[in-house]
Coordinates of C-alpha atoms and ligand atoms in Angstrom, one line a residue:
M182 CA 9.1 16.5 -7.1
K183 CA 11.6 14.4 -8.9
E184 CA 13.3 11.3 -8.3
V185 CA 16.4 10.8 -7.8
K186 CA 18.0 7.3 -9.0
T187 CA 20.9 5.6 -7.4
P188 CA 23.7 6.4 -9.7
R189 CA 24.1 3.3 -12.0
K190 CA 27.6 0.7 -12.4
P191 CA 30.6 2.7 -14.5
L192 CA 31.1 0.8 -17.6
L193 CA 33.8 -0.3 -16.6
Y194 CA 32.9 -2.4 -14.2
Y195 CA 31.1 -4.3 -17.1
Y196 CA 34.0 -4.3 -19.7
C197 CA 35.8 -6.4 -16.6
V198 CA 33.3 -8.4 -15.7
A199 CA 33.1 -9.2 -19.9
L200 CA 37.0 -10.0 -19.5
I201 CA 37.3 -11.9 -16.9
A202 CA 34.6 -13.9 -18.4
I203 CA 36.4 -14.1 -21.9
L204 CA 40.1 -15.3 -20.6
V205 CA 37.6 -18.5 -18.2
F206 CA 35.6 -19.4 -21.2
N207 CA 39.0 -19.5 -23.5
I208 CA 41.8 -21.2 -20.7
F209 CA 38.8 -23.9 -19.3
F210 CA 36.2 -24.6 -22.6
Q211 CA 37.9 -23.2 -25.5
P212 CA 40.3 -26.5 -25.6
M213 CA 37.5 -29.5 -24.0
L214 CA 34.8 -27.7 -26.9
E215 CA 37.9 -28.7 -29.4
R216 CA 39.0 -32.3 -28.5
Q217 CA 35.2 -33.1 -28.7
K218 CA 35.5 -33.0 -32.0
I219 CA 38.0 -35.7 -32.3
I220 CA 36.7 -39.3 -32.8
D221 CA 38.7 -41.8 -30.5
I222 CA 39.6 -44.7 -32.2
D223 CA 41.9 -48.3 -31.0
Y224 CA 45.4 -48.6 -31.9
G225 CA 44.7 -51.2 -34.8
A226 CA 42.2 -49.2 -36.9
F227 CA 44.7 -46.8 -36.5
M228 CA 47.4 -49.0 -38.1
D229 CA 44.4 -50.4 -40.5
M230 CA 44.2 -46.9 -41.7
V231 CA 48.3 -46.9 -42.1
A232 CA 48.0 -50.0 -44.2
E233 CA 45.5 -48.7 -46.6
K234 CA 47.7 -45.3 -47.0
N235 CA 44.7 -43.4 -45.8
V236 CA 46.9 -40.8 -43.5
G237 CA 47.3 -37.3 -43.6
A238 CA 49.4 -35.2 -41.0
V239 CA 49.8 -37.3 -37.9
E240 CA 51.0 -35.9 -34.8
V241 CA 53.0 -38.2 -32.2
E242 CA 52.4 -36.7 -28.7
D243 CA 53.6 -37.9 -25.4
T244 CA 50.2 -39.3 -24.5
G245 CA 48.9 -40.5 -27.6
I246 CA 48.9 -39.6 -31.5
I247 CA 46.2 -37.6 -33.2
F248 CA 46.0 -37.9 -36.3
T249 CA 43.4 -36.2 -39.7
N250 CA 42.6 -38.9 -42.6
K251 CA 43.8 -38.3 -46.4
A252 CA 41.2 -36.3 -47.4
G253 CA 42.0 -34.0 -43.8
D254 CA 38.5 -33.5 -43.2
K255 CA 38.0 -36.1 -39.7
T256 CA 39.8 -35.8 -36.5
Y257 CA 41.4 -38.9 -34.7
K258 CA 43.1 -40.3 -31.7
T259 CA 44.9 -43.0 -30.7
G260 CA 47.4 -44.4 -28.0
L261 CA 50.4 -44.8 -27.4
M262 CA 52.1 -48.3 -28.1
N263 CA 55.6 -49.8 -28.3
D264 CA 55.4 -49.8 -32.1
P265 CA 59.3 -49.2 -33.8
T266 CA 58.6 -49.8 -36.9
L267 CA 55.7 -47.3 -37.2
T268 CA 58.2 -44.4 -38.3
Q269 CA 58.6 -46.1 -41.3
R270 CA 55.2 -47.5 -42.1
L271 CA 54.1 -44.0 -41.8
H272 CA 56.8 -42.6 -44.4
D273 CA 55.6 -45.8 -46.9
A274 CA 52.2 -44.1 -46.3
G275 CA 53.3 -41.0 -47.2
A276 CA 51.8 -39.6 -44.1
K277 CA 52.9 -36.1 -43.4
F278 CA 54.4 -37.1 -39.3
T279 CA 56.2 -35.2 -36.3
R280 CA 56.1 -36.2 -32.6
I281 CA 55.4 -32.4 -30.5
I282 CA 57.5 -31.9 -27.8
K283 CA 55.0 -29.9 -25.3
E284 CA 57.1 -26.9 -23.8
P285 CA 56.5 -26.4 -20.4
M286 CA 54.0 -23.7 -19.6
S287 CA 55.7 -20.8 -18.5
P288 CA 56.7 -20.2 -15.2
L289 CA 54.4 -16.4 -15.3
M290 CA 51.8 -18.8 -17.0
S291 CA 51.2 -21.6 -14.1
F292 CA 52.7 -18.9 -11.0
F293 CA 49.3 -16.8 -12.5
L294 CA 47.3 -20.6 -12.5
Y295 CA 48.4 -22.7 -10.0
F296 CA 48.9 -20.0 -6.9
I297 CA 47.1 -16.1 -7.7
L298 CA 44.1 -17.3 -9.4
P299 CA 43.0 -20.1 -6.5
M300 CA 43.6 -17.1 -4.2
L301 CA 41.7 -15.2 -6.5
I302 CA 38.8 -17.2 -6.0
F303 CA 39.1 -17.8 -2.0
F304 CA 39.4 -14.3 -1.7
G305 CA 36.3 -13.6 -3.3
I306 CA 34.3 -15.9 -1.5
G307 CA 36.2 -14.6 1.7
Q308 CA 34.8 -10.8 1.1
Y309 CA 31.3 -12.0 0.4
M310 CA 31.1 -13.7 3.4
S311 CA 32.2 -11.0 5.3
H312 CA 29.9 -8.9 3.7
R313 CA 26.8 -11.0 4.9
F314 CA 28.5 -11.5 8.5
M315 CA 28.7 -7.6 8.7
Q316 CA 25.1 -7.3 7.2
A317 CA 23.9 -9.7 9.6
A318 CA 26.2 -8.0 12.1
G319 CA 24.7 -4.1 10.7
G320 CA 28.4 -3.2 11.4
K321 CA 29.5 0.3 10.3
N322 CA 32.0 -1.2 7.4
A323 CA 28.9 -2.7 5.8
L324 CA 28.1 0.4 4.4
S325 CA 31.4 0.8 3.2
F326 CA 30.2 -1.6 0.6
G327 CA 27.0 -0.3 -0.1
F328 CA 24.3 -3.4 2.5
G329 CA 23.1 -1.9 5.1
K330 CA 22.6 1.4 2.8
S331 CA 18.8 3.3 3.7
Q332 CA 17.4 3.3 -0.1
A333 CA 15.9 6.3 0.5
R334 CA 13.4 7.9 -2.6
I335 CA 15.9 10.8 -2.4
Y336 CA 13.6 13.6 -4.6
V337 CA 15.3 17.6 -5.4
Q338 CA 12.9 20.0 -6.9
S339 CA 11.4 20.6 -9.9
T340 CA 8.8 21.8 -11.4
K341 CA 6.1 19.9 -11.4
G342 CA 7.2 20.0 -7.6
I343 CA 3.6 19.5 -5.5
R344 CA 2.6 22.6 -3.2
F345 CA 0.5 23.8 -0.6
S346 CA -2.1 24.8 -2.7
D347 CA -2.5 20.9 -4.4
V348 CA -3.5 19.9 -1.4
A349 CA -6.8 21.0 -0.5
G350 CA -8.7 22.2 2.9
E351 CA -6.0 20.7 5.5
D352 CA -5.0 24.8 6.5
E353 CA -4.6 24.0 10.2
A354 CA -2.2 21.2 9.2
K355 CA -0.8 23.8 6.3
E356 CA -0.6 26.9 8.6
S357 CA 1.3 24.6 10.7
L358 CA 3.9 23.1 8.7
A359 CA 4.1 26.7 7.2
E360 CA 5.7 28.2 9.5
I361 CA 8.9 24.9 8.8
V362 CA 8.4 26.1 5.2
D363 CA 9.8 29.8 6.1
Y364 CA 12.4 28.2 8.3
L365 CA 14.2 26.2 5.7
H366 CA 13.5 29.5 3.7
N367 CA 15.1 31.7 6.2
P368 CA 16.6 30.1 9.4
Q369 CA 18.7 33.0 10.7
K370 CA 15.5 34.8 11.4
Y371 CA 15.0 32.0 13.8
S372 CA 18.5 31.9 15.7
D373 CA 18.4 35.4 15.8
A374 CA 15.2 35.4 18.5
G375 CA 16.7 32.8 20.2
A376 CA 14.4 30.2 18.4
R377 CA 14.7 26.3 18.0
M378 CA 12.3 24.6 15.5
P379 CA 11.1 21.6 16.3
K380 CA 13.3 18.6 15.1
G381 CA 10.6 16.6 14.5
V382 CA 7.1 17.0 13.2
L383 CA 4.4 13.9 13.5
L384 CA 1.8 13.7 11.2
V385 CA -1.4 12.1 12.5
G386 CA -4.4 11.2 11.1
P387 CA -6.9 8.5 9.5
P388 CA -5.4 7.1 6.0
G389 CA -5.9 8.7 3.0
T390 CA -6.0 12.6 4.3
G391 CA -3.3 13.6 2.5
K392 CA -0.3 13.3 4.8
T393 CA 2.6 11.8 2.8
M394 CA 1.0 15.1 -0.3
L395 CA 1.7 17.3 2.9
A396 CA 4.9 16.0 4.0
K397 CA 6.2 16.7 0.3
A398 CA 4.2 20.1 -0.3
V399 CA 6.4 21.2 2.6
A400 CA 9.5 20.0 0.5
G401 CA 8.4 21.8 -2.9
E402 CA 7.6 24.8 -1.0
S403 CA 11.2 25.2 0.4
D404 CA 13.1 24.1 -2.1
V405 CA 14.8 21.6 -0.6
P406 CA 15.9 17.4 -1.3
F407 CA 13.4 15.4 0.3
F408 CA 14.2 12.1 1.4
S409 CA 11.2 10.2 1.7
M410 CA 11.0 6.0 3.2
S411 CA 8.2 3.9 4.9
G412 CA 9.2 3.0 8.1
S413 CA 8.3 -0.9 7.3
E414 CA 11.7 -0.6 4.7
F415 CA 13.7 0.2 8.1
V416 CA 13.0 -3.6 9.6
E417 CA 15.4 -6.4 7.8
M418 CA 15.5 -10.2 8.5
F419 CA 19.0 -9.8 10.6
V420 CA 19.1 -7.5 13.5
G421 CA 20.9 -4.5 13.2
M422 CA 20.6 -3.8 9.5
G423 CA 17.0 -0.9 10.1
A424 CA 19.4 0.8 12.8
S425 CA 22.4 1.2 9.9
K426 CA 19.7 1.9 7.5
V427 CA 19.1 4.9 10.0
R428 CA 22.4 5.7 10.0
D429 CA 23.2 5.8 6.8
L430 CA 19.4 7.7 6.0
F431 CA 21.2 10.3 8.9
E432 CA 24.4 10.9 6.8
Q433 CA 23.2 11.3 4.1
A434 CA 20.9 13.8 5.6
K435 CA 23.5 15.7 7.1
E436 CA 25.1 15.9 3.8
K437 CA 22.6 17.5 2.0
A438 CA 21.2 19.9 4.7
P439 CA 18.8 21.8 4.8
C440 CA 16.7 19.0 4.4
I441 CA 13.7 17.3 5.0
V442 CA 13.7 13.1 5.4
F443 CA 10.0 11.3 5.8
I444 CA 9.0 8.5 7.5
D445 CA 5.7 6.9 6.6
E446 CA 3.9 4.5 8.9
I447 CA 7.0 5.2 11.4
D448 CA 4.5 2.7 13.8
A449 CA 6.0 0.2 12.3
I450 CA 9.2 0.8 14.3
G451 CA 7.9 3.3 16.4
Q452 CA 5.3 0.9 18.1
K453 CA 5.5 1.2 22.5
R454 CA 8.9 -0.9 23.8
N455 CA 7.1 -3.9 25.9
S456 CA 8.6 -4.4 29.8
N457 CA 7.6 -8.1 29.3
G458 CA 11.3 -8.7 27.9
I459 CA 9.7 -10.7 24.5
G460 CA 10.3 -7.5 21.9
N461 CA 11.3 -7.7 18.5
D462 CA 15.2 -6.9 18.9
E463 CA 15.2 -5.7 15.2
R464 CA 12.9 -3.2 15.6
E465 CA 13.9 -1.6 19.3
Q466 CA 17.4 -1.4 17.8
T467 CA 16.5 0.5 14.8
L468 CA 14.2 2.7 16.9
N469 CA 17.2 3.4 19.9
Q470 CA 19.2 4.2 16.8
L471 CA 16.6 6.7 15.9
L472 CA 16.1 7.7 19.2
T473 CA 20.1 8.5 18.7
E474 CA 20.3 10.1 15.7
M475 CA 17.5 12.7 16.4
D476 CA 19.3 13.7 19.8
G477 CA 22.7 13.5 17.5
F478 CA 22.1 16.5 15.3
E479 CA 22.4 20.0 16.3
D480 CA 19.6 22.2 16.9
N481 CA 19.1 24.2 13.6
T482 CA 21.4 21.9 11.9
G483 CA 18.2 22.3 8.8
V484 CA 17.5 18.7 8.9
I485 CA 14.0 17.6 9.7
I486 CA 11.9 15.1 9.6
L487 CA 8.6 14.7 8.9
A488 CA 6.6 11.1 9.7
A489 CA 3.7 9.9 9.6
T490 CA 1.3 7.8 11.5
N491 CA -2.5 6.6 12.1
R492 CA -1.4 4.6 15.2
P493 CA 0.0 8.0 17.3
E494 CA -1.1 5.8 20.3
S495 CA 0.9 3.1 20.2
L496 CA 4.1 5.3 19.5
D497 CA 6.8 4.7 21.6
P498 CA 7.0 8.1 24.3
A499 CA 10.0 8.4 23.9
L500 CA 10.2 9.0 20.4
T501 CA 7.5 11.6 20.9
R502 CA 9.0 13.5 23.9
P503 CA 10.0 17.1 23.2
G504 CA 13.1 16.9 21.7
R505 CA 12.6 14.2 18.9
F506 CA 9.0 14.8 17.0
D507 CA 8.1 17.6 19.8
R508 CA 4.9 18.9 17.1
R509 CA 2.1 17.0 16.3
V510 CA 0.2 17.9 13.7
P511 CA -3.3 16.5 13.1
V512 CA -4.2 15.7 9.7
E513 CA -8.2 15.0 9.9
L514 CA -10.7 13.4 8.1
P515 CA -11.9 16.7 5.3
D516 CA -15.0 18.7 6.6
L517 CA -17.9 19.7 3.4
A518 CA -15.9 22.6 2.7
G519 CA -13.0 20.2 2.4
R520 CA -14.4 17.6 0.3
E521 CA -15.7 20.4 -2.4
A522 CA -11.9 21.2 -2.1
I523 CA -9.9 18.4 -2.7
L524 CA -13.4 17.2 -5.6
K525 CA -12.3 19.9 -6.8
V526 CA -7.8 19.8 -7.1
H527 CA -9.1 16.2 -9.0
A528 CA -12.2 17.6 -10.7
K529 CA -9.3 20.0 -12.5
K530 CA -7.3 16.7 -13.8
V531 CA -10.4 15.7 -15.5
H532 CA -13.3 17.2 -18.2
L533 CA -16.2 17.9 -16.0
D534 CA -19.5 19.1 -17.1
K535 CA -19.7 22.4 -16.5
D536 CA -23.2 21.8 -14.6
V537 CA -22.1 19.6 -12.6
N538 CA -22.2 21.3 -9.1
L539 CA -19.6 19.2 -6.8
R540 CA -21.2 21.0 -3.8
T541 CA -23.7 18.5 -3.9
I542 CA -21.4 15.5 -4.5
A543 CA -19.4 16.6 -1.3
R544 CA -22.2 16.2 0.7
M545 CA -23.2 13.0 -0.9
A546 CA -19.3 11.6 -0.2
S547 CA -19.5 12.4 3.8
G548 CA -17.2 10.7 5.5
A549 CA -14.7 10.3 2.8
S550 CA -11.0 10.5 2.9
G551 CA -9.1 12.7 0.6
A552 CA -7.9 9.1 -1.4
E553 CA -11.3 8.2 -1.7
L554 CA -12.5 11.0 -2.8
A555 CA -9.7 11.3 -6.1
N556 CA -11.0 7.6 -6.1
I557 CA -14.6 8.9 -6.6
I558 CA -13.4 11.3 -9.6
N559 CA -11.1 8.8 -11.2
E560 CA -13.8 5.8 -11.5
A561 CA -16.4 8.4 -12.7
A562 CA -14.4 9.0 -15.5
L563 CA -13.7 5.7 -15.9
R564 CA -17.7 5.3 -16.1
A565 CA -18.0 8.0 -18.4
V566 CA -15.4 6.6 -21.3
R567 CA -17.4 3.1 -20.8
H568 CA -20.7 4.9 -22.2
G569 CA -18.3 6.4 -24.7
R570 CA -17.9 9.9 -23.5
T571 CA -15.7 12.1 -22.3
V572 CA -17.2 14.8 -20.4
I573 CA -18.2 14.0 -17.1
C574 CA -21.6 14.6 -16.1
E575 CA -23.3 14.7 -12.7
A576 CA -24.8 10.7 -13.1
D577 CA -21.1 9.5 -13.3
L578 CA -19.8 11.4 -9.7
E579 CA -23.3 10.3 -8.0
E580 CA -22.4 6.4 -9.2
S581 CA -18.9 6.4 -8.4
I582 CA -19.9 7.2 -4.7
E583 CA -21.9 4.4 -4.7
T584 CA -19.6 2.5 -6.7
V585 CA -16.9 3.7 -3.5
I586 CA -19.1 3.5 -0.5
A587 CA -21.0 -0.3 -2.0
G588 CA -19.2 -0.9 -4.7
Y589 CA -20.8 -2.2 -8.5
Q590 CA -24.1 -3.3 -9.1
K591 CA -23.9 -6.9 -9.1
K592 CA -26.3 -7.6 -12.1
S593 CA -26.1 -11.0 -12.1
A594 CA -27.9 -11.4 -8.8
V595 CA -31.3 -11.9 -9.5
L596 CA -33.4 -11.8 -6.7
S597 CA -37.2 -13.0 -6.4
D598 CA -39.5 -11.1 -6.0
K599 CA -40.8 -11.5 -3.0
E600 CA -36.9 -10.9 -1.6
R601 CA -37.3 -7.8 -4.2
M602 CA -40.3 -6.4 -2.3
A603 CA -38.6 -7.1 0.9
V604 CA -35.8 -4.9 0.3
A605 CA -38.2 -2.7 -1.1
Y606 CA -40.4 -2.6 2.4
H607 CA -36.7 -2.6 4.3
E608 CA -35.2 0.2 2.2
I609 CA -38.3 2.5 2.6
G610 CA -38.9 1.7 6.3
H611 CA -35.4 3.7 6.9
A612 CA -36.2 6.0 4.8
L613 CA -39.7 6.7 6.6
V614 CA -38.7 7.0 10.3
A615 CA -36.1 9.2 9.3
A616 CA -38.5 11.7 7.6
R617 CA -40.8 11.5 10.3
Q618 CA -38.4 12.3 12.4
S619 CA -37.9 16.3 12.7
N620 CA -34.4 15.8 14.0
S621 CA -32.9 13.3 11.4
A622 CA -31.2 13.9 8.2
P623 CA -33.0 14.0 4.5
V624 CA -33.0 10.8 2.1
E625 CA -31.1 11.7 -0.7
K626 CA -31.4 8.7 -2.8
I627 CA -32.6 5.0 -2.0
T628 CA -32.1 2.1 -4.4
I629 CA -32.7 -1.8 -4.6
I630 CA -29.8 -2.8 -6.8
P631 CA -27.8 -5.5 -5.1
R632 CA -24.3 -4.5 -4.7
T633 CA -20.8 -6.2 -5.0
S634 CA -20.2 -5.7 -1.1
G635 CA -23.0 -7.4 -0.3
A636 CA -25.7 -4.8 -0.1
L637 CA -29.1 -6.0 -1.6
G638 CA -30.2 -2.2 -1.3
Y639 CA -29.7 0.9 0.7
T640 CA -30.5 4.4 1.8
M641 CA -28.6 7.3 1.3
Q642 CA -28.2 9.6 3.7
V643 CA -27.2 13.4 3.5
D644 CA -26.9 16.1 6.2
T645 CA -27.3 19.1 5.2
G646 CA -24.1 20.9 6.8
D647 CA -21.4 19.4 8.9
R648 CA -22.4 18.3 12.5
Y649 CA -19.6 18.3 14.9
I650 CA -21.8 18.1 18.1
L651 CA -24.7 15.5 18.2
T652 CA -27.2 15.3 20.8
R653 CA -28.7 12.8 23.0
E654 CA -32.7 13.3 20.6
E655 CA -30.5 12.7 17.1
L656 CA -28.5 10.2 18.5
E657 CA -31.8 8.4 19.3
N658 CA -33.2 9.2 16.0
K659 CA -29.8 7.9 14.5
I660 CA -31.1 4.2 16.4
C661 CA -34.7 4.6 15.1
T662 CA -33.6 5.4 11.5
L663 CA -31.5 2.2 11.7
T664 CA -34.1 -0.3 12.9
G665 CA -36.3 1.3 11.1
G666 CA -36.0 -1.4 7.8
R667 CA -36.3 -4.2 9.7
S668 CA -39.4 -2.2 11.7
A669 CA -41.1 -2.5 8.1
E670 CA -40.7 -6.3 7.5
E671 CA -42.5 -6.7 11.1
V672 CA -45.6 -4.7 10.3
V673 CA -46.0 -5.5 6.8
F674 CA -44.8 -9.3 6.8
N675 CA -45.1 -10.2 9.9
Q676 CA -41.5 -11.7 9.6
V677 CA -37.7 -11.0 10.0
S678 CA -35.3 -11.9 8.1
T679 CA -31.2 -11.9 8.0
G680 CA -31.3 -8.5 6.2
A681 CA -31.1 -6.3 8.7
A682 CA -27.6 -7.6 10.7
N683 CA -25.7 -4.3 9.5
D684 CA -28.4 -2.2 10.7
I685 CA -28.4 -4.4 13.8
E686 CA -24.7 -3.6 14.7
Q687 CA -24.3 -0.1 13.6
A688 CA -27.6 0.3 15.9
T689 CA -25.7 -1.9 18.9
K690 CA -22.4 0.5 18.4
L691 CA -23.6 3.9 18.7
A692 CA -26.4 2.8 21.7
R693 CA -23.1 0.8 23.6
A694 CA -21.0 4.3 22.8
M695 CA -24.1 6.7 23.6
I696 CA -23.3 4.6 27.7
T697 CA -20.1 4.4 27.4
R698 CA -18.3 7.0 26.4
Y699 CA -20.8 9.9 26.2
G700 CA -22.3 9.8 29.6
M701 CA -26.1 9.8 28.3
S702 CA -27.1 7.0 30.9
E703 CA -29.1 8.4 34.0
D704 CA -27.3 5.2 35.8
F705 CA -23.8 5.6 35.1
D706 CA -23.6 9.5 34.8
M707 CA -20.3 11.6 32.9
V708 CA -18.6 8.1 34.1
A709 CA -15.5 6.6 31.2
L710 CA -17.2 2.8 30.8
E711 CA -14.8 2.7 27.3
V712 CA -11.7 3.5 26.4
V713 CA -10.8 4.4 22.3
T714 CA -8.0 2.5 21.3
N715 CA -7.6 2.8 17.5
Q716 CA -8.9 6.4 17.1
Y717 CA -8.1 6.7 13.4
L718 CA -8.2 3.0 12.1
G719 CA -11.9 1.8 13.2
G720 CA -11.9 3.3 17.0
D721 CA -11.7 0.5 18.4
T722 CA -12.4 0.1 22.0
S723 CA -11.7 -1.3 25.1
L724 CA -13.9 -1.8 28.1
A725 CA -12.6 -0.1 31.4
C726 CA -15.0 -0.9 33.9
S727 CA -15.7 -3.9 36.5
A728 CA -17.8 -7.1 35.2
E729 CA -20.6 -6.0 37.3
S730 CA -21.0 -2.9 34.8
Q731 CA -20.2 -4.9 32.5
K732 CA -24.1 -7.0 33.2
E733 CA -25.7 -3.3 33.6
I734 CA -24.2 -1.6 30.3
D735 CA -25.5 -4.6 27.9
R736 CA -28.8 -4.2 29.5
Q737 CA -29.1 -0.5 29.1
V738 CA -28.1 -1.0 25.2
V739 CA -31.1 -3.8 25.0
A740 CA -32.9 -1.4 26.8
L741 CA -32.2 1.7 24.6
V742 CA -32.3 -0.1 21.1
K743 CA -35.4 -1.8 22.1
R744 CA -37.1 1.9 22.7
E745 CA -36.2 3.0 19.9
H746 CA -36.8 0.2 17.9
V747 CA -40.5 -0.5 19.2
K748 CA -40.5 3.8 18.3
A749 CA -40.1 3.0 14.5
R750 CA -42.7 0.6 14.6
E751 CA -45.1 2.7 15.7
I752 CA -44.1 5.6 13.6
L753 CA -44.7 3.2 10.3
K754 CA -48.1 1.8 11.0
A755 CA -49.2 5.0 11.8
D756 CA -47.9 5.5 8.3
R757 CA -49.0 2.4 7.3
A758 CA -50.4 3.7 3.4
K759 CA -47.3 5.8 2.2
L760 CA -45.4 3.2 3.7
D761 CA -47.4 0.7 1.1
E762 CA -47.6 3.1 -1.5
L763 CA -43.5 4.0 -0.9
A764 CA -42.3 0.1 -1.5
K765 CA -44.5 -0.3 -4.5
Y766 CA -43.1 2.8 -6.5
L767 CA -39.8 1.8 -5.4
Y768 CA -40.3 -1.8 -6.1
E769 CA -41.2 -0.8 -9.6
K770 CA -38.7 2.1 -9.9
E771 CA -35.5 0.5 -8.7
T772 CA -34.1 3.9 -7.8
I773 CA -35.6 6.5 -7.0
T774 CA -34.2 9.9 -5.3
G775 CA -34.6 12.3 -2.4
E776 CA -37.3 14.9 -4.2
E777 CA -39.3 11.7 -5.3
F778 CA -39.3 10.4 -2.0
M779 CA -40.5 13.4 -0.3
R780 CA -43.0 14.3 -2.9
I781 CA -44.9 11.3 -2.5
L782 CA -44.3 11.2 1.4
N783 CA -45.7 14.9 0.9
A784 CA -48.8 14.7 -1.7
P785 CA -52.3 13.7 0.1
A786 CA -53.2 9.9 1.1
K787 CA -54.5 8.1 -2.8
T788 CA -54.0 4.5 -1.7
S789 CA -57.3 3.1 -1.1
E790 CA -57.4 0.4 1.7
T791 CA -58.0 -2.0 -0.9
E792 CA -55.4 -1.6 -2.6
E793 CA -53.4 -1.3 0.0
K794 CA -54.3 -5.0 1.6
S795 CA -54.3 -6.6 -2.2
A796 CA -49.7 -4.8 -2.2
A797 CA -49.3 -6.7 1.3
T798 CA -50.9 -10.0 -0.3
K799 CA -48.9 -9.9 -3.1
A800 CA -45.4 -8.9 -1.5
Ligands
ADP1134 P1 -2.2 9.3 3.4 O1 -0.4 10.1 3.5 O2 -2.7 10.3 3.9 O3 -2.4 7.9 3.9 P2 -1.8 10.9 0.6 O4 -1.1 11.7 1.2 O5 -0.5 9.3 0.4 O6 -2.7 10.1 2.2 O7 -2.9 10.8 -0.3 C1 -3.2 10.0 -1.2 C2 -4.0 10.3 -2.4 O8 -5.0 11.3 -1.5 C3 -3.4 11.4 -2.6 O9 -2.5 11.6 -3.7 C4 -4.1 12.5 -3.7 O10 -4.5 12.3 -4.5 C5 -5.5 12.0 -2.5 N1 -5.3 13.1 -1.0 C6 -5.4 13.3 -0.2 N2 -5.8 14.6 0.1 C7 -5.9 15.1 -0.3 C8 -6.1 16.5 -0.2 N3 -6.4 17.0 1.1 N4 -6.3 17.8 -1.7 C9 -5.8 16.5 -2.7 N5 -5.6 15.3 -2.4 C10 -5.4 14.7 -1.5

């Protein structure tokens, strides 16, 4: 898609402005500049110069005398005096002198200067003020002067247009949108059958999943103009401006029909109107205008409105009812195959080593959105350049996943030996607990290199495939793994540190969800005690139960986490030899792979008891 810019002002406009500027300069400033060169002197000095015969040309005006010296290089000015002999003295001095009688200004010129020009100035000021006023009122007339215009970016078909093939994965979304493309190509087929195309399609999903791309692809495939605008661009300081922008956008769209109008982040204007009377007038007026416009145009006019949001639950029901945004297309985070496909699409833009296995990378980047995957490829390319290469290898991609997840390596962070050892035990604790529970995902990599995100080390777990359902046992194992780090510190050093804050947060969240949302506690059975309020942006929840139940929930969450914590400690105590061996190995190597970890774990124990003890005391 190629963006079409609004046409520039015509050349004539600039000529007019230049002409007016020159005129104003000539009338007001030029004489002033000329005057500046004239030297003011008193009448006595003038008389002296006349006596000395040092005067050249003399002009006697109504208001004063302007004269030059004999050489003619200086101009002087003096006032008029009652001096009857001046004419004779000037004659004697040999000066050229004359009396200037100012011609009165032509009536036309004085009419223009004293009557028309002030009127023009006042008219200009009046126009400006009325523009501002209409802008504030959002009046229709404002449009004709360019105020309250929609400022939508308009794209037209170009050879570089985004196609469905550029959007990897998201097959369900594409299938749903393909129907719209077909309609725009062949509207007759639909009207023959009496079918009505949805006026609006709402793309919902987490940020960076390709909603904007999909909208552009629909326009690219259908070969129609594409108007793009963000919801926040409608909302202005003056009430009514947004509404006028909406009107303008739809006017433009109807002129260009068939076309696609895309409103990104529609929640900025489409939020639920509240009943407590404290509303945002501008936003509500804009929303009302949008609703009216959507009702206003006939079915099958060929204007399709696509809108994207990651907060569908906050939208006003009037907006999502049939007849307006009647179709909702979920654009979810990509699954394993989707991630691999997205990586492939973006890998085409860079030089990738032929040995790189994108499936492994896709597995490692579990939970990443399309935008994050695009970023991973770009970070890898940047890393390759930093190392003086043009070809990206697998190590670049692995490192860039860590960069995107945990930030850059923090080279300046100097941990003491004791701290490094504690971090090594902590990470091995997680990995060992994960590995010893049959249902836990295998470990891919363990590292104790500090990152800019604040992580002093981490264990990267990788699921072999996509998981859509997790059993109670698996969730419990996850909690157990999360407590593994702290457990290792307790088992080895018999003390606790601040290093487990993030694990604690995650374990609690999981345990809470098991009890309040997944119905995994005996007491509450299948009762929802919490509802998710923000599905696509962090999954915030709000409680929906009595104070007594809240107390009981808290008690059960603590009991569950405690149970798993005890389990993790037992596992580590039973495997103490391996824990020491692995922690020592990680301490020396800083980063170990899942394979190395499993090899050491599965090898027959070689550490003697004395070695074990010395490792622990050293730490
Ligand atoms: P959203 O509108 O959902 O926030 P965008 O459509 O703006 O996300 O996507 C941002 C970037 O992420 C795109 O420019 C593209 O590079 C990448 N991206 C996201 N999803 C995909 C996908 N399914 N296929 C290819 N690239 C994608």
